[in-house]
Amino acid sequence: MDLTYTEEEEAFRARLRAWLAKVLPTLPARPAAADWPGRRAYDAAWQRMLYDAGYAGLHWPRDAGGQGATPTQHLIFLEETELAGAPYVGANFVGLLHAGPTIAVEGGSEQRARWLPPILRGDAIWCQGFSEPDAGSDLAALRTKAVRDGDAYVVTGSKIWTSHAEVADWCELLVRTDPAAPRHRGISWLAMPMDAPGVTVRPLRTLAGSTEFAELFLDEVRVPVGNRVGAENDGWRVTMVTLSFERGTAFVGEVVACRRVLGALARTARANGRWDDAVLRRRLGRLSAEFTALWRLTQWNVSAARQPGGGVPGAGGSVFKLRYSHARQELYDAAAEVLGAGALDADQEWVADRLSSLSYTIAAGTSQIQRNIVAERILGLPKGR
């Protein structure tokens, strides 16, 4: 394992910094959090700028439309864009960070040519149709069914916590194609067009006031068989690839953001006198060590993924996701302590972030699911059921 940066990687960092310094001052103001059509347009425009500059799909294989950069260069990209205050991936989250990488690994050549370029250009937004009302993060319990009818599947059921459904063009959808098979079998991974007849989206307003999640109702939606990624009934394996990307790399940039927030918290505490509280200082110091450790863990995961036979993040992503989710909540709890009465001001950015942080122990698989993965796949403990 080598965690040092090469001369080539440092040169890449310098070029990226120069480009960010040139383009970021030209960006328009970000739309309001509730303006999802505006946010989609803003995020898509930023993605197009990245594409034109050669920074879209940086670590994707070249034959998938990417730049073929090393995973370490991808980490540098995430670190530098966050430090520079560049726009977050936003509405492009699902397409760029786990649907696209999954299609790049598991899709056929025609599927890669059809779906990946629009994702990289920012022309297509994807949402995630994994969780269901009676299953949650236990994806093996999903009940949305897809019945084969000629050259199409007829899909009926419902999804919940469907990220970015309100503005999405496509949905990475898990369906049960063999109801008689055991729980972890008989599942397939489909790419479903969101404008297909029978698709109904009902936005969910979160505690933070956002509608980035939605309920998704599917009433005999016809999805071409050619939209299936992977073999029929092999969707559980394909899904594990998707979740490996989601847990292994999708939250990496946010660690950098948390380190930036922590620095701002320390400066605020010094300015408002809260820094005199030794208990609070120790708390901020412990969080600083925590996020440094998470960044090192990320580098370790990436280093492991670039070994021969790698490319897909392993179960170490669950270790990262488990600890990151809780550290993020602890960070914003500390922010509330620093802000004091200001923590009740809904217009404060940190207040909205604190409310949003509560979802992180559920998003991308609950902490209970992550603990099971760590116990069974890393520690080798027996399954509990």
PDB file of N, CA, C and O in Angstrom, residues 39-49 89 91-92 121-123 125:
ATOM      1  N   ARG A  39     -31.950  23.926  -9.648  1.00  0.00           N
ATOM      2  CA  ARG A  39     -30.764  23.203  -9.185  1.00  0.00           C
ATOM      3  C   ARG A  39     -30.300  22.202 -10.237  1.00  0.00           C
ATOM      4  O   ARG A  39     -29.110  22.007 -10.456  1.00  0.00           O
ATOM      5  N   ARG A  40     -31.271  21.559 -10.886  1.00  0.00           N
ATOM      6  CA  ARG A  40     -30.891  20.613 -11.941  1.00  0.00           C
ATOM      7  C   ARG A  40     -30.128  21.344 -13.055  1.00  0.00           C
ATOM      8  O   ARG A  40     -29.085  20.885 -13.516  1.00  0.00           O
ATOM      9  N   ALA A  41     -30.671  22.493 -13.492  1.00  0.00           N
ATOM     10  CA  ALA A  41     -30.023  23.240 -14.577  1.00  0.00           C
ATOM     11  C   ALA A  41     -28.625  23.697 -14.153  1.00  0.00           C
ATOM     12  O   ALA A  41     -27.666  23.632 -14.943  1.00  0.00           O
ATOM     13  N   TYR A  42     -28.500  24.148 -12.892  1.00  0.00           N
ATOM     14  CA  TYR A  42     -27.200  24.633 -12.396  1.00  0.00           C
ATOM     15  C   TYR A  42     -26.191  23.484 -12.350  1.00  0.00           C
ATOM     16  O   TYR A  42     -25.057  23.605 -12.827  1.00  0.00           O
ATOM     17  N   ASP A  43     -26.619  22.355 -11.774  1.00  0.00           N
ATOM     18  CA  ASP A  43     -25.715  21.203 -11.651  1.00  0.00           C
ATOM     19  C   ASP A  43     -25.323  20.653 -13.023  1.00  0.00           C
ATOM     20  O   ASP A  43     -24.177  20.241 -13.243  1.00  0.00           O
ATOM     21  N   ALA A  44     -26.300  20.642 -13.956  1.00  0.00           N
ATOM     22  CA  ALA A  44     -26.013  20.138 -15.305  1.00  0.00           C
ATOM     23  C   ALA A  44     -25.016  21.045 -16.023  1.00  0.00           C
ATOM     24  O   ALA A  44     -24.124  20.568 -16.739  1.00  0.00           O
ATOM     25  N   ALA A  45     -25.163  22.373 -15.822  1.00  0.00           N
ATOM     26  CA  ALA A  45     -24.243  23.316 -16.473  1.00  0.00           C
ATOM     27  C   ALA A  45     -22.821  23.135 -15.937  1.00  0.00           C
ATOM     28  O   ALA A  45     -21.843  23.178 -16.697  1.00  0.00           O
ATOM     29  N   TRP A  46     -22.694  22.924 -14.615  1.00  0.00           N
ATOM     30  CA  TRP A  46     -21.369  22.690 -14.032  1.00  0.00           C
ATOM     31  C   TRP A  46     -20.762  21.397 -14.564  1.00  0.00           C
ATOM     32  O   TRP A  46     -19.578  21.323 -14.897  1.00  0.00           O
ATOM     33  N   GLN A  47     -21.606  20.355 -14.675  1.00  0.00           N
ATOM     34  CA  GLN A  47     -21.119  19.083 -15.202  1.00  0.00           C
ATOM     35  C   GLN A  47     -20.626  19.255 -16.633  1.00  0.00           C
ATOM     36  O   GLN A  47     -19.608  18.670 -17.030  1.00  0.00           O
ATOM     37  N   ARG A  48     -21.322  20.084 -17.414  1.00  0.00           N
ATOM     38  CA  ARG A  48     -20.905  20.317 -18.797  1.00  0.00           C
ATOM     39  C   ARG A  48     -19.545  21.034 -18.837  1.00  0.00           C
ATOM     40  O   ARG A  48     -18.693  20.747 -19.689  1.00  0.00           O
ATOM     41  N   MET A  49     -19.323  21.953 -17.890  1.00  0.00           N
ATOM     42  CA  MET A  49     -18.031  22.632 -17.828  1.00  0.00           C
ATOM     43  C   MET A  49     -16.920  21.628 -17.518  1.00  0.00           C
ATOM     44  O   MET A  49     -15.834  21.679 -18.106  1.00  0.00           O
ATOM     45  N   VAL A  89     -21.653  17.723  -6.590  1.00  0.00           N
ATOM     46  CA  VAL A  89     -22.183  16.947  -7.713  1.00  0.00           C
ATOM     47  C   VAL A  89     -23.706  17.071  -7.823  1.00  0.00           C
ATOM     48  O   VAL A  89     -24.271  17.000  -8.901  1.00  0.00           O
ATOM     49  N   ALA A  91     -27.547  17.132  -8.306  1.00  0.00           N
ATOM     50  CA  ALA A  91     -28.539  16.272  -8.960  1.00  0.00           C
ATOM     51  C   ALA A  91     -27.888  15.168  -9.779  1.00  0.00           C
ATOM     52  O   ALA A  91     -28.544  14.190 -10.139  1.00  0.00           O
ATOM     53  N   ASN A  92     -26.594  15.318 -10.100  1.00  0.00           N
ATOM     54  CA  ASN A  92     -25.895  14.283 -10.870  1.00  0.00           C
ATOM     55  C   ASN A  92     -25.353  13.156  -9.993  1.00  0.00           C
ATOM     56  O   ASN A  92     -24.657  12.269 -10.490  1.00  0.00           O
ATOM     57  N   ARG A 121     -21.966  14.281 -19.747  1.00  0.00           N
ATOM     58  CA  ARG A 121     -22.195  15.642 -20.236  1.00  0.00           C
ATOM     59  C   ARG A 121     -23.155  16.434 -19.349  1.00  0.00           C
ATOM     60  O   ARG A 121     -23.325  17.640 -19.523  1.00  0.00           O
ATOM     61  N   GLY A 122     -23.834  15.747 -18.438  1.00  0.00           N
ATOM     62  CA  GLY A 122     -24.841  16.422 -17.615  1.00  0.00           C
ATOM     63  C   GLY A 122     -26.195  16.498 -18.296  1.00  0.00           C
ATOM     64  O   GLY A 122     -27.089  17.205 -17.838  1.00  0.00           O
ATOM     65  N   ASP A 123     -26.373  15.746 -19.390  1.00  0.00           N
ATOM     66  CA  ASP A 123     -27.641  15.789 -20.122  1.00  0.00           C
ATOM     67  C   ASP A 123     -28.706  14.891 -19.502  1.00  0.00           C
ATOM     68  O   ASP A 123     -29.894  15.062 -19.800  1.00  0.00           O
ATOM     69  N   ILE A 125     -30.174  12.977 -15.908  1.00  0.00           N
ATOM     70  CA  ILE A 125     -30.160  12.857 -14.457  1.00  0.00           C
ATOM     71  C   ILE A 125     -30.782  11.516 -14.077  1.00  0.00           C
ATOM     72  O   ILE A 125     -31.820  11.133 -14.626  1.00  0.00           O
TER      73      ILE A 125
END
